[in-house]
């Protein structure tokens, strides 16, 4: 009897310790920054309680038996044998069954809460591609930072230009894979930010060479600041060609692959590229003039720079960039001599 009391007390202490260690430790759980995070964290707390309890029950029972009932010196007898225990078998079948049904109920409640639709949700289109994020707002504004107003349900409609990516902001808790193909493959995710602050989107699907660097900033600001920000975005570019070209280069994250310093990342560096002789994979040589650069943007797999792959560069710029934007990007590259 005394063994049961000791094991019981140890199990309760261990359950209490484990349960609190994870739930009160900020390093283990990021802050809760969306309405959807609340039901998810509540569900996690319930599950974590059962996990802490059963882990403690099994491990402490095991360790206690190993230490206390170990074979002692001079004791060569076999232990006591017994077979079957109907009460125990009923208990260990019925109790887990009740717990599983309870968790299923709580899980479906949490799912319904996370997917709850606000008919006035603010819609943002998320375009993922190797390896950058672009966010399109209702009036045509685009940005590489996901700026969101506080306390408004955001409906993210997401698609990919190439392979499967995944939208994940740990502080919002929810996560959604993003598929290529458009139309019926567009995926939706609802987020109601309830904390001001800056967070990071991490692509959570292995999507190629630079998957690890497929990050974007998320900024949650007040409704007033948001209204001001969206007005500023306005679309278009009113400046000279080189400045506008740089803007398009930043928006499309070209420099993730093409350095401006001469360093080779994934594609050829743009430093000193304009006007230089470029050796192609087929052995011939061309001059990197306006025409060559335009064709490289529109048809990356046509005249490929020696030592590089033409298929790593997205082939979608002929649709996503206007010819004026391409001219301005070329002007920017030309300015890098
Ligand atoms: Cu996109 Cu990983």
Short mmCIF file of C-alpha atoms and ligand atoms in Angstrom, two decimals:
data_model
loop_
_atom_site.label_atom_id
_atom_site.label_comp_id
_atom_site.label_asym_id
_atom_site.label_seq_id
_atom_site.Cartn_x
_atom_site.Cartn_y
_atom_site.Cartn_z
CA UNK A 1 0.00 0.00 0.00
CA UNK A 2 2.79 2.41 0.91
CA UNK A 3 4.23 1.89 -2.63
CA UNK A 4 0.98 3.07 -4.20
CA UNK A 5 0.91 6.18 -2.04
CA UNK A 6 4.53 7.08 -2.90
CA UNK A 7 4.04 6.47 -6.65
CA UNK A 8 0.74 8.39 -6.56
CA UNK A 9 2.32 11.44 -4.93
CA UNK A 10 5.32 11.36 -7.31
CA UNK A 11 3.00 11.12 -10.34
CA UNK A 12 0.94 14.11 -9.18
CA UNK A 13 4.06 16.20 -8.53
CA UNK A 14 5.58 15.29 -11.89
CA UNK A 15 2.30 16.02 -13.74
CA UNK A 16 2.05 19.41 -12.05
CA UNK A 17 5.70 20.24 -12.85
CA UNK A 18 5.59 19.18 -16.51
CA UNK A 19 2.26 20.88 -17.14
CA UNK A 20 3.40 24.20 -15.72
CA UNK A 21 6.90 24.09 -17.12
CA UNK A 22 5.69 24.16 -20.72
CA UNK A 23 2.67 26.43 -20.33
CA UNK A 24 4.40 29.17 -18.35
CA UNK A 25 7.64 29.12 -20.33
CA UNK A 26 7.69 31.78 -23.03
CA UNK A 27 10.65 30.22 -24.79
CA UNK A 28 8.62 27.09 -25.47
CA UNK A 29 5.43 28.78 -26.64
CA UNK A 30 5.46 31.99 -28.73
CA UNK A 31 3.08 34.79 -27.76
CA UNK A 32 -0.56 34.53 -28.74
CA UNK A 33 -1.21 37.14 -31.44
CA UNK A 34 -4.50 36.16 -33.06
CA UNK A 35 -8.07 35.31 -32.04
CA UNK A 36 -7.57 31.93 -33.70
CA UNK A 37 -4.65 31.23 -31.38
CA UNK A 38 -6.94 31.22 -28.31
CA UNK A 39 -8.97 28.03 -29.03
CA UNK A 40 -5.83 26.35 -30.36
CA UNK A 41 -3.90 27.09 -27.16
CA UNK A 42 -6.86 26.02 -24.99
CA UNK A 43 -6.95 22.71 -26.82
CA UNK A 44 -3.20 22.38 -26.45
CA UNK A 45 -3.51 22.97 -22.69
CA UNK A 46 -6.09 20.20 -22.31
CA UNK A 47 -4.04 17.77 -24.36
CA UNK A 48 -0.86 18.77 -22.60
CA UNK A 49 -2.51 17.95 -19.24
CA UNK A 50 -3.26 14.38 -20.36
CA UNK A 51 0.20 14.03 -21.91
CA UNK A 52 1.87 15.20 -18.68
CA UNK A 53 -0.24 12.84 -16.57
CA UNK A 54 0.23 9.69 -18.65
CA UNK A 55 3.91 10.34 -19.24
CA UNK A 56 4.39 10.72 -15.47
CA UNK A 57 2.26 7.66 -14.68
CA UNK A 58 4.24 5.39 -17.01
CA UNK A 59 7.76 6.69 -16.41
CA UNK A 60 7.50 7.04 -12.62
CA UNK A 61 5.85 3.65 -12.24
CA UNK A 62 8.62 2.15 -14.36
CA UNK A 63 11.53 3.91 -12.61
CA UNK A 64 10.09 3.20 -9.15
CA UNK A 65 9.78 -0.50 -9.94
CA UNK A 66 13.26 -0.70 -11.42
CA UNK A 67 14.83 0.91 -8.34
CA UNK A 68 12.70 -0.37 -5.45
CA UNK A 69 12.01 -3.89 -6.69
CA UNK A 70 15.46 -4.55 -8.15
CA UNK A 71 17.02 -7.93 -7.52
CA UNK A 72 18.66 -7.88 -4.10
CA UNK A 73 21.77 -9.76 -3.03
CA UNK A 74 21.09 -13.42 -2.16
CA UNK A 75 17.54 -13.28 -3.55
CA UNK A 76 17.31 -15.97 -6.24
CA UNK A 77 13.57 -16.65 -6.13
CA UNK A 78 11.26 -15.82 -9.03
CA UNK A 79 8.76 -12.98 -8.49
CA UNK A 80 5.10 -13.53 -7.81
CA UNK A 81 3.07 -14.53 -10.94
CA UNK A 82 -0.50 -13.54 -11.63
CA UNK A 83 -2.75 -13.71 -14.70
CA UNK A 84 -5.68 -11.57 -15.77
CA UNK A 85 -7.37 -8.78 -13.88
CA UNK A 86 -10.84 -8.01 -15.21
CA UNK A 87 -11.32 -4.80 -13.26
CA UNK A 88 -7.99 -3.40 -14.46
CA UNK A 89 -8.73 -4.34 -18.08
CA UNK A 90 -12.13 -2.63 -18.01
CA UNK A 91 -10.60 0.48 -16.44
CA UNK A 92 -7.78 0.82 -18.97
CA UNK A 93 -10.25 0.41 -21.84
CA UNK A 94 -13.06 2.65 -20.65
CA UNK A 95 -10.95 5.53 -19.28
CA UNK A 96 -8.93 6.11 -22.50
CA UNK A 97 -12.13 5.75 -24.55
CA UNK A 98 -13.76 8.55 -22.57
CA UNK A 99 -10.63 10.71 -22.90
CA UNK A 100 -10.43 10.17 -26.69
CA UNK A 101 -14.12 11.06 -27.13
CA UNK A 102 -13.67 14.14 -24.94
CA UNK A 103 -10.62 15.27 -26.97
CA UNK A 104 -12.51 14.70 -30.24
CA UNK A 105 -15.32 16.92 -28.98
CA UNK A 106 -12.93 19.64 -27.82
CA UNK A 107 -10.98 19.36 -31.09
CA UNK A 108 -14.02 19.87 -33.28
CA UNK A 109 -15.13 22.82 -31.14
CA UNK A 110 -11.69 24.43 -31.56
CA UNK A 111 -11.70 23.79 -35.33
CA UNK A 112 -15.12 25.41 -35.71
CA UNK A 113 -13.88 28.43 -33.74
CA UNK A 114 -10.70 28.76 -35.85
CA UNK A 115 -12.65 28.60 -39.12
CA UNK A 116 -15.43 30.93 -38.05
CA UNK A 117 -16.23 33.35 -40.89
CA UNK A 118 -16.72 37.05 -40.54
CA UNK A 119 -18.74 38.22 -43.59
CA UNK A 120 -16.87 41.54 -43.46
CA UNK A 121 -13.41 39.96 -43.49
CA UNK A 122 -10.71 42.00 -45.22
CA UNK A 123 -9.27 40.10 -48.16
CA UNK A 124 -5.55 39.90 -48.95
CA UNK A 125 -4.12 37.76 -51.74
CA UNK A 126 -0.89 35.93 -50.91
CA UNK A 127 1.35 34.93 -53.81
CA UNK A 128 4.14 32.53 -52.91
CA UNK A 129 6.98 31.72 -55.28
CA UNK A 130 10.54 30.45 -55.11
CA UNK A 131 11.59 32.18 -52.86
CA UNK A 132 9.53 35.15 -51.97
CA UNK A 133 6.17 36.34 -50.71
CA UNK A 134 3.99 38.98 -52.33
CA UNK A 135 0.82 40.40 -50.80
CA UNK A 136 -1.88 42.00 -52.93
CA UNK A 137 -4.46 44.30 -51.37
CA UNK A 138 -8.04 44.88 -52.60
CA UNK A 139 -7.27 48.05 -54.59
CA UNK A 140 -4.23 46.66 -56.35
CA UNK A 141 -1.56 47.73 -53.84
CA UNK A 142 1.24 45.18 -53.51
CA UNK A 143 3.81 44.74 -50.77
CA UNK A 144 6.50 42.31 -49.61
CA UNK A 145 5.56 42.93 -46.00
CA UNK A 146 2.23 41.64 -44.78
CA UNK A 147 0.77 44.70 -43.06
CA UNK A 148 -2.49 43.97 -41.22
CA UNK A 149 -4.94 46.06 -39.22
CA UNK A 150 -5.56 45.10 -35.58
CA UNK A 151 -8.81 43.33 -34.57
CA UNK A 152 -10.12 42.77 -38.11
CA UNK A 153 -10.64 39.33 -39.54
CA UNK A 154 -8.28 38.91 -42.49
CA UNK A 155 -9.14 36.42 -45.20
CA UNK A 156 -5.93 35.32 -46.89
CA UNK A 157 -6.48 33.84 -50.34
CA UNK A 158 -3.26 32.09 -51.29
CA UNK A 159 -1.71 30.54 -54.36
CA UNK A 160 1.75 29.57 -55.56
CA UNK A 161 3.50 30.34 -58.86
CA UNK A 162 5.62 27.20 -58.83
CA UNK A 163 5.85 24.52 -56.13
CA UNK A 164 4.07 23.89 -52.82
CA UNK A 165 4.86 26.40 -50.08
CA UNK A 166 3.29 26.85 -46.66
CA UNK A 167 2.19 29.97 -44.79
CA UNK A 168 3.15 29.86 -41.13
CA UNK A 169 3.34 32.57 -38.48
CA UNK A 170 3.94 30.81 -35.15
CA UNK A 171 2.37 33.69 -33.17
CA UNK A 172 -0.89 33.30 -35.14
CA UNK A 173 -0.73 29.49 -34.61
CA UNK A 174 -2.60 28.65 -37.84
CA UNK A 175 -0.74 27.25 -40.85
CA UNK A 176 -1.80 26.52 -44.42
CA UNK A 177 -0.13 24.86 -47.40
CA UNK A 178 -0.15 26.91 -50.62
CA UNK A 179 -0.60 25.09 -53.92
CA UNK A 180 0.19 25.95 -57.54
CA UNK A 181 -2.57 25.79 -60.14
CA UNK A 182 -4.88 28.68 -59.17
CA UNK A 183 -8.67 28.37 -59.42
CA UNK A 184 -9.94 25.58 -57.21
CA UNK A 185 -6.44 25.16 -55.74
CA UNK A 186 -6.48 28.59 -54.10
CA UNK A 187 -6.34 28.06 -50.33
CA UNK A 188 -7.93 30.26 -47.68
CA UNK A 189 -6.85 31.08 -44.16
CA UNK A 190 -8.49 33.39 -41.62
CA UNK A 191 -6.52 35.43 -39.10
CA UNK A 192 -7.77 38.05 -36.67
CA UNK A 193 -4.65 39.74 -35.28
CA UNK A 194 -5.21 40.82 -31.66
CA UNK A 195 -1.70 42.03 -30.77
CA UNK A 196 0.24 44.95 -32.22
CA UNK A 197 3.73 43.96 -33.25
CA UNK A 198 6.14 42.56 -35.81
CA UNK A 199 6.26 38.88 -36.62
CA UNK A 200 7.77 36.65 -39.31
CA UNK A 201 6.19 34.41 -41.90
CA UNK A 202 8.20 31.24 -42.37
CA UNK A 203 7.65 28.99 -45.34
CA UNK A 204 6.90 25.63 -43.71
CA UNK A 205 7.19 23.41 -46.76
CA UNK A 206 10.54 22.32 -48.19
CA UNK A 207 10.43 24.18 -51.53
CA UNK A 208 13.94 24.12 -52.98
CA UNK A 209 17.42 25.55 -52.55
CA UNK A 210 16.53 28.78 -50.74
CA UNK A 211 13.57 27.43 -48.71
CA UNK A 212 15.35 28.42 -45.50
CA UNK A 213 15.40 32.08 -46.53
CA UNK A 214 11.77 32.28 -47.62
CA UNK A 215 10.76 34.70 -44.89
CA UNK A 216 8.61 37.80 -44.87
CA UNK A 217 7.79 40.40 -42.25
CA UNK A 218 4.33 40.71 -40.77
CA UNK A 219 3.37 43.96 -39.16
CA UNK A 220 0.16 44.39 -37.17
CA UNK A 221 -0.76 48.06 -36.80
CA UNK A 222 -3.80 50.05 -35.69
CA UNK A 223 -6.67 50.64 -38.13
CA UNK A 224 -5.71 54.34 -38.49
CA UNK A 225 -2.08 53.52 -39.24
CA UNK A 226 -3.25 50.87 -41.66
CA UNK A 227 -5.50 53.30 -43.57
CA UNK A 228 -2.55 55.65 -43.88
CA UNK A 229 -0.18 52.88 -44.97
CA UNK A 230 -2.51 51.58 -47.66
CA UNK A 231 -2.92 55.11 -49.06
CA UNK A 232 0.86 55.41 -49.27
CA UNK A 233 1.19 52.14 -51.22
CA UNK A 234 -0.97 53.49 -54.04
CA UNK A 235 0.69 51.22 -56.62
CA UNK A 236 2.67 52.64 -59.56
CA UNK A 237 6.01 54.42 -59.34
CA UNK A 238 6.43 58.13 -59.94
CA UNK A 239 10.22 58.31 -59.86
CA UNK A 240 12.99 57.92 -62.48
CA UNK A 241 13.59 54.59 -64.22
CA UNK A 242 16.49 53.42 -62.04
CA UNK A 243 14.64 54.13 -58.76
CA UNK A 244 11.46 52.46 -60.04
CA UNK A 245 13.50 49.53 -61.32
CA UNK A 246 14.98 49.09 -57.86
CA UNK A 247 11.45 49.09 -56.40
CA UNK A 248 10.36 46.24 -58.71
CA UNK A 249 13.58 44.37 -57.95
CA UNK A 250 12.86 44.65 -54.21
CA UNK A 251 9.20 43.68 -54.61
CA UNK A 252 10.12 40.56 -56.55
CA UNK A 253 13.08 39.75 -54.28
CA UNK A 254 15.38 39.36 -57.31
CA UNK A 255 18.42 39.97 -55.12
CA UNK A 256 17.71 36.80 -53.12
CA UNK A 257 19.40 35.03 -56.05
CA UNK A 258 21.23 37.80 -57.96
CA UNK A 259 23.69 39.72 -55.80
CA UNK A 260 24.64 43.32 -56.47
CA UNK A 261 28.14 42.77 -55.10
CA UNK A 262 29.68 40.24 -57.48
CA UNK A 263 29.01 37.35 -55.10
CA UNK A 264 27.36 34.34 -56.73
CA UNK A 265 24.24 33.17 -54.85
CA UNK A 266 21.92 31.13 -57.07
CA UNK A 267 22.01 33.14 -60.30
CA UNK A 268 24.71 35.36 -61.85
CA UNK A 269 25.54 38.55 -59.96
CA UNK A 270 24.30 41.77 -61.58
CA UNK A 271 27.41 43.74 -60.72
CA UNK A 272 29.13 44.73 -63.96
CA UNK A 273 26.81 42.43 -65.90
CA UNK A 274 25.44 45.03 -68.28
CA UNK A 275 27.49 45.29 -71.47
CA UNK A 276 29.77 42.39 -70.50
CA UNK A 277 30.38 39.25 -72.57
CA UNK A 278 28.37 36.33 -71.26
CA UNK A 279 29.35 32.73 -72.01
CA UNK A 280 26.32 30.55 -72.47
CA UNK A 281 25.80 26.91 -71.57
CA UNK A 282 25.85 25.96 -75.28
CA UNK A 283 29.40 27.36 -75.63
CA UNK A 284 28.49 30.53 -77.51
CA UNK A 285 28.99 34.07 -76.24
CA UNK A 286 26.54 36.98 -76.21
CA UNK A 287 26.75 40.58 -75.05
CA UNK A 288 24.57 41.31 -72.00
CA UNK A 289 22.67 44.13 -73.64
CA UNK A 290 19.11 45.28 -73.16
CA UNK A 291 17.73 42.60 -75.46
CA UNK A 292 19.62 39.76 -73.75
CA UNK A 293 18.52 40.83 -70.27
CA UNK A 294 14.90 41.22 -71.36
CA UNK A 295 14.86 37.75 -72.89
CA UNK A 296 16.51 36.32 -69.76
CA UNK A 297 13.71 37.77 -67.62
CA UNK A 298 10.92 36.60 -69.92
CA UNK A 299 12.42 33.23 -70.89
CA UNK A 300 14.98 32.23 -68.26
CA UNK A 301 15.65 28.80 -69.77
CA UNK A 302 16.44 30.06 -73.28
CA UNK A 303 19.97 31.59 -73.23
CA UNK A 304 21.47 30.29 -70.00
CA UNK A 305 24.63 31.76 -68.49
CA UNK A 306 27.38 29.15 -68.35
CA UNK A 307 27.48 27.27 -65.04
CA UNK A 308 23.92 28.19 -64.03
CA UNK A 309 20.54 26.51 -64.30
CA UNK A 310 17.73 28.13 -66.27
CA UNK A 311 14.98 26.37 -64.36
CA UNK A 312 15.68 27.88 -60.93
CA UNK A 313 14.46 31.28 -62.12
CA UNK A 314 10.66 31.70 -62.15
CA UNK A 315 9.25 31.75 -65.69
CA UNK A 316 6.23 33.80 -64.64
CA UNK A 317 7.64 37.32 -65.04
CA UNK A 318 6.17 37.65 -68.53
CA UNK A 319 2.79 37.69 -66.77
CA UNK A 320 3.56 39.46 -63.51
CA UNK A 321 5.70 42.34 -64.84
CA UNK A 322 4.64 44.97 -67.37
CA UNK A 323 7.04 45.82 -70.21
CA UNK A 324 7.56 49.26 -68.62
CA UNK A 325 8.57 47.59 -65.34
CA UNK A 326 11.01 45.33 -67.22
CA UNK A 327 12.55 48.38 -68.95
CA UNK A 328 13.00 50.02 -65.54
CA UNK A 329 14.59 46.86 -64.09
CA UNK A 330 17.01 46.83 -67.04
CA UNK A 331 17.79 50.51 -66.35
CA UNK A 332 18.53 49.57 -62.73
CA UNK A 333 20.85 46.70 -63.82
CA UNK A 334 22.54 49.05 -66.26
CA UNK A 335 23.22 51.47 -63.38
CA UNK A 336 25.22 48.77 -61.55
CA UNK A 337 28.32 48.99 -63.78
CU1 LIG B 1 8.60 28.10 -49.85
CU2 LIG B 1 9.78 26.64 -48.38
#
